[in-house]
Amino acid sequence: MLTFYNELHAQHRGRHEFFRGELKPCFEKPERVDSVLAELGRRGLGRIVTPQGVPLMSLERIHTPRYLHFLRHAWADWLALDPANADKDAFPAVWPVRSLRSDIEPDNFCAKLGLYSMDSGTPLTAGTWTAAKTGADCAVNAAHALRLGERGAFVLSRPPGHHAGADFYGGYCFLNNAALAAQHMLDDGARRVAILDLDYHHGNGTQSIFYHRNDVLFISIHADPRYEYPFYLGHADEKGVGAGQGCNLNLPLPAGSSAASWFSALETACIRLGSFAPDALVVSLGVDTFAGDPLSRFALQSADYLRIGERLAYLNLPTAFIFEGGYAVKELGTNVVNVLEGYETAL
Ligand code: SP5
Ligand code: ZN
């Protein structure tokens, strides 16, 4: 298994996030990736590769030029408002809901923050663009490695990506790494690619990017959005539109679901993956399904992650694993590397 990693992920270091009227320390922090990197080293699971930078054009395959321009210049624009902003994270405070217009890009930077975001839980910092871009580099490089014949690749990056849409950030995500990986493989000649999202939270960004398309199957197992973030997407009746009809499968589970019901959903997902017959698989690998996760209410144990990797290996597809959520920092390395080791051993 090749791991794609760039230490510049650590440039994105939020000070805090809004939660129920208070600023709380960030759950999504550099130590998450350190935990996984240390465990990879201990188990010796293959080479760790620094990715080549990819042109902005490959990001434009998924994200709008307008959004990418905003993200690249966001920190400079934030400082232009007031030099004292240098030691403050940027947060939105106003959003263009429903009857408000989002077709005109405002000049005011605070208004731009709202136009291009979905929540106030995602700090934008001095190093956000650098970290997100090198994460996207990792994803595209991993996709390319699969096209060159690798059976497995792991993207060890942060910030995560699956909540980010074509033109918005949120849920700690800025660039949709899973979508970028899938699109790169299609652009390189793959006919169909499937994305399996195992994060505790629904991958609203990835779903919305591919909702109208039949060359990408999106499947997600997640906490029911009636009571969990991202709240406004991820219901079972969202099946795709137009040509994409039938190419979106949501498997929401109630809070406190057992590992047994989670694995039963995984079985449903694997059956649909088989019938779609993709050329490759992208796994949005969030391990916030862990019983000890501080944000979540699922019940998976560390040993369960080995079983996930084994089950995915039986699909017999070139697979890119993309690191998404997971906030129990101490156990993060064990849980993520268990998936990769389960996959490798069963191959
Ligand atoms: C990639 C990913 O997993 N994003 C998740 C974003 C979740 N944002 C909402 C966080 C709410 C914090 N809740 C704190 C509960 C502490 N008991
Ligand atoms: Zn998550």
XYZ file of C-alpha atoms and ligand atoms in Angstrom:
365
model
C 0.000 0.000 0.000
C 1.389 3.396 -1.032
C 0.657 6.249 1.367
C 0.538 9.808 0.041
C 1.441 12.317 2.714
C 2.650 15.913 2.916
C 3.731 17.437 6.227
C 2.273 20.790 5.106
C -1.117 19.536 6.372
C 0.025 20.992 9.729
C -0.226 24.525 8.290
C -3.984 24.257 8.861
C -4.340 24.631 12.607
C -7.630 26.120 13.740
C -7.759 27.786 17.115
C -11.399 26.992 17.842
C -14.834 26.274 16.383
C -18.293 27.543 17.284
C -20.478 25.067 19.121
C -23.741 25.986 20.877
C -22.820 29.596 21.528
C -19.258 28.933 22.619
C -15.826 28.744 21.056
C -14.495 25.226 21.649
C -11.031 23.850 20.881
C -10.894 22.245 17.427
C -11.462 18.509 17.146
C -9.914 18.546 13.676
C -6.223 19.102 14.520
C -2.780 18.155 13.137
C -2.232 15.515 15.847
C -4.884 13.372 14.114
C -2.587 12.758 11.166
C 0.462 12.351 13.430
C -1.339 9.494 15.193
C -1.940 7.657 11.909
C 1.573 8.335 10.592
C 3.150 6.949 13.785
C 1.075 3.752 13.559
C 1.915 3.310 9.854
C 5.589 3.506 10.810
C 5.175 0.951 13.610
C 3.491 -1.575 11.311
C 5.577 -0.903 8.215
C 2.684 -0.942 5.786
C 4.557 0.252 2.719
C 6.165 3.343 1.268
C 5.231 6.887 2.226
C 5.377 9.209 -0.776
C 5.364 13.013 -0.971
C 2.942 13.939 -3.774
C 3.712 16.053 -6.827
C 1.780 19.315 -6.916
C -1.126 19.114 -9.376
C -2.253 22.051 -11.568
C -5.244 24.110 -10.426
C -6.995 22.813 -13.533
C -7.454 19.415 -11.900
C -9.191 21.093 -8.947
C -11.456 22.922 -11.412
C -12.762 19.533 -12.567
C -14.676 19.469 -9.244
C -14.680 22.982 -7.772
C -15.832 26.230 -9.397
C -13.103 28.706 -10.421
C -14.876 31.357 -8.338
C -14.722 29.222 -5.172
C -11.073 28.249 -5.756
C -10.167 31.906 -6.248
C -11.916 32.774 -2.991
C -10.111 30.012 -1.068
C -6.650 30.857 -2.434
C -6.975 34.521 -1.544
C -9.089 34.189 1.605
C -6.337 34.701 4.148
C -4.897 37.778 2.402
C -8.412 39.232 2.139
C -9.038 38.538 5.831
C -5.835 40.421 6.728
C -6.801 43.266 4.397
C -9.913 43.837 6.536
C -7.686 44.452 9.553
C -4.016 43.495 10.107
C -4.973 42.503 13.663
C -6.859 39.574 12.113
C -3.506 37.764 11.767
C -4.023 35.956 15.057
C -7.745 35.281 14.584
C -9.434 32.456 12.663
C -11.904 33.620 9.999
C -15.547 32.584 10.515
C -18.704 33.426 8.582
C -21.538 35.235 10.341
C -24.095 35.732 7.548
C -25.416 33.288 4.912
C -27.486 33.694 1.717
C -30.355 31.352 2.636
C -33.213 30.627 0.221
C -34.722 33.986 -0.870
C -31.323 35.715 -0.696
C -29.139 35.817 -3.811
C -26.009 33.719 -4.210
C -25.434 34.478 -7.907
C -23.741 37.841 -7.255
C -20.372 37.587 -5.549
C -20.188 40.324 -2.917
C -17.048 42.476 -2.582
C -17.234 42.384 1.200
C -15.062 39.535 2.489
C -17.373 38.662 5.402
C -20.180 38.256 2.895
C -17.931 36.042 0.763
C -17.227 33.831 3.790
C -20.969 33.249 4.127
C -21.511 32.721 0.390
C -18.875 29.977 0.285
C -19.575 28.151 3.568
C -22.244 26.023 5.220
C -21.447 26.377 8.937
C -19.537 28.259 11.640
C -17.738 25.147 12.837
C -14.960 25.350 10.270
C -12.154 27.827 10.975
C -10.315 29.252 7.983
C -6.687 29.958 8.943
C -3.399 31.264 7.514
C -2.381 27.808 6.265
C -5.764 26.474 5.179
C -5.202 26.835 1.437
C -1.700 25.305 1.592
C -2.874 22.331 3.657
C -6.023 21.729 1.598
C -4.120 22.016 -1.694
C -1.417 19.536 -0.635
C -4.212 17.197 0.522
C -5.806 17.458 -2.913
C -2.371 16.751 -4.439
C -2.231 13.556 -2.349
C -5.687 12.493 -3.588
C -4.932 13.054 -7.278
C -1.527 11.362 -6.955
C -3.155 8.343 -5.262
C -5.752 8.119 -8.031
C -2.987 8.222 -10.594
C -1.063 5.447 -8.817
C -4.154 3.213 -9.126
C -4.367 3.976 -12.836
C -0.724 2.897 -13.135
C -1.568 -0.474 -11.602
C -1.379 -0.124 -7.806
C -4.099 -2.136 -6.007
C -4.269 0.139 -2.985
C -3.325 3.711 -2.084
C -3.877 5.707 1.077
C -4.297 9.476 1.246
C -3.111 10.627 4.670
C -4.176 14.253 4.561
C -6.150 16.869 6.418
C -8.289 18.933 6.464
C -10.839 16.298 5.367
C -12.967 16.738 2.249
C -16.335 15.004 2.018
C -18.514 17.897 3.275
C -17.012 20.338 0.746
C -19.139 20.908 -2.367
C -18.311 22.351 -5.760
C -18.427 25.881 -4.324
C -18.549 25.712 -0.532
C -16.643 24.565 2.550
C -17.895 23.270 5.896
C -17.724 20.370 8.317
C -13.930 20.941 8.609
C -13.622 20.353 4.803
C -12.424 22.691 2.010
C -11.491 20.628 -1.053
C -13.294 17.365 -1.806
C -10.403 14.908 -2.014
C -12.582 11.852 -2.708
C -14.339 13.613 -5.593
C -11.005 14.809 -7.007
C -9.608 11.259 -6.887
C -12.686 9.788 -8.599
C -12.701 12.495 -11.284
C -8.993 12.036 -11.988
C -9.498 8.330 -12.667
C -12.407 9.069 -15.023
C -10.351 11.703 -16.843
C -7.589 9.130 -17.173
C -9.828 6.566 -18.857
C -11.785 4.769 -16.134
C -15.385 4.194 -17.278
C -17.073 4.143 -13.882
C -15.857 4.849 -10.336
C -17.651 4.167 -7.064
C -17.247 6.191 -3.876
C -18.039 4.499 -0.576
C -18.296 6.976 2.294
C -17.822 5.326 5.699
C -17.480 8.492 7.800
C -19.996 8.847 10.671
C -21.334 11.979 8.958
C -23.055 11.988 5.570
C -20.763 13.106 2.722
C -23.067 15.860 1.515
C -20.388 17.509 -0.625
C -19.528 14.357 -2.531
C -23.184 13.443 -3.011
C -24.073 16.871 -4.385
C -21.101 16.905 -6.780
C -22.126 13.637 -8.472
C -25.903 13.633 -7.890
C -26.808 14.084 -11.558
C -24.167 11.711 -12.959
C -24.127 8.002 -13.780
C -20.347 7.559 -14.080
C -19.923 7.839 -10.310
C -21.882 5.765 -7.803
C -22.021 7.368 -4.354
C -22.863 5.226 -1.332
C -22.795 6.486 2.247
C -23.328 4.789 5.620
C -23.841 7.451 8.275
C -25.785 8.735 11.262
C -29.324 9.783 10.324
C -29.227 13.483 9.329
C -32.456 14.037 11.288
C -30.283 14.277 14.395
C -26.682 14.517 13.162
C -24.555 16.894 11.130
C -24.811 17.781 8.207
C -28.594 17.690 8.931
C -29.825 18.924 5.542
C -28.760 15.995 3.322
C -28.237 12.243 3.613
C -31.765 10.823 3.754
C -32.626 7.430 2.310
C -34.913 8.878 -0.392
C -32.041 10.738 -2.135
C -31.364 8.439 -5.080
C -29.909 10.722 -7.753
C -31.544 12.784 -10.526
C -31.642 12.693 -14.328
C -28.902 10.459 -15.689
C -27.782 9.978 -12.074
C -31.092 8.357 -11.036
C -30.206 5.249 -9.011
C -26.515 6.181 -8.652
C -26.842 7.533 -5.111
C -27.455 5.268 -2.139
C -27.799 6.599 1.405
C -27.875 4.155 4.305
C -28.654 6.302 7.371
C -28.592 4.578 10.763
C -30.084 5.780 14.061
C -27.885 7.123 16.874
C -26.457 4.385 19.035
C -26.639 1.781 16.250
C -24.766 -1.447 17.000
C -21.724 -2.667 15.093
C -23.944 -5.481 13.758
C -26.362 -3.058 12.084
C -23.438 -1.051 10.720
C -21.947 -4.189 9.123
C -25.333 -5.135 7.735
C -25.426 -1.733 5.979
C -21.889 -2.405 4.695
C -23.187 -5.646 3.153
C -25.993 -3.746 1.386
C -23.397 -1.273 0.111
C -21.130 -4.047 -1.174
C -23.970 -5.689 -3.124
C -24.753 -2.396 -4.892
C -21.026 -1.832 -5.532
C -20.854 -5.239 -7.209
C -23.805 -4.557 -9.504
C -22.389 -1.151 -10.548
C -19.188 -2.914 -11.689
C -16.848 0.084 -11.332
C -13.247 0.166 -12.553
C -12.075 1.522 -9.199
C -13.244 2.350 -5.691
C -12.647 5.467 -3.595
C -13.283 5.011 0.135
C -13.992 8.112 2.202
C -12.411 6.650 5.303
C -13.753 8.414 8.377
C -13.282 6.459 11.582
C -15.547 8.652 13.713
C -17.785 5.542 13.777
C -15.519 4.387 16.649
C -17.248 3.786 20.016
C -14.745 6.133 21.702
C -15.133 9.033 19.275
C -15.877 12.315 21.083
C -18.272 13.617 18.366
C -20.210 10.504 17.497
C -22.636 7.861 18.670
C -21.821 4.653 16.795
C -20.268 1.588 18.399
C -17.434 0.183 16.270
C -14.456 -1.291 18.147
C -10.847 -1.179 16.950
C -10.916 -4.816 15.779
C -13.960 -4.070 13.593
C -11.782 -1.894 11.347
C -9.755 -4.961 10.318
C -13.004 -6.591 9.171
C -13.920 -3.531 7.110
C -10.610 -3.709 5.251
C -11.042 -7.434 4.627
C -14.577 -6.990 3.307
C -13.477 -4.247 0.922
C -10.600 -6.395 -0.368
C -13.147 -9.026 -1.479
C -14.633 -6.478 -3.893
C -11.411 -6.953 -5.836
C -11.139 -3.337 -7.042
C -8.210 -0.917 -7.152
C -8.978 1.145 -4.057
C -7.980 4.610 -2.859
C -8.554 5.174 0.854
C -9.003 8.848 1.706
C -8.704 9.938 5.334
C -11.780 11.912 6.441
C -13.080 12.269 10.048
C -12.179 10.519 13.306
C -11.425 12.472 16.486
C -10.360 9.945 19.130
C -6.754 10.936 18.475
C -5.105 8.241 20.603
C -6.872 5.323 18.863
C -6.998 6.953 15.428
C -3.769 5.349 14.201
C -4.851 1.857 15.239
C -8.314 2.190 13.710
C -7.225 3.622 10.356
C -4.250 1.323 9.902
C -6.446 -1.647 10.856
C -8.587 -0.956 7.776
C -5.507 -0.766 5.556
C -3.958 -3.886 7.068
C -7.240 -5.820 6.783
C -7.340 -4.832 3.105
C -3.703 -5.804 2.454
C -3.871 -9.154 4.234
C -7.035 -10.240 2.460
C -5.743 -9.290 -1.026
C -15.212 15.382 8.412
C -16.092 15.394 9.625
O -16.147 14.400 10.335
N -16.737 16.524 9.877
C -17.617 16.606 11.000
C -18.126 17.977 11.221
C -18.980 18.010 12.437
N -19.255 19.345 12.838
C -20.143 19.458 13.960
C -19.385 19.276 15.247
C -20.265 19.390 16.441
C -19.442 19.300 17.689
N -20.143 18.570 18.645
C -19.455 18.454 19.921
C -20.124 17.424 20.769
C -19.293 17.160 21.985
N -19.946 16.203 22.828
Zn -17.297 12.745 10.244
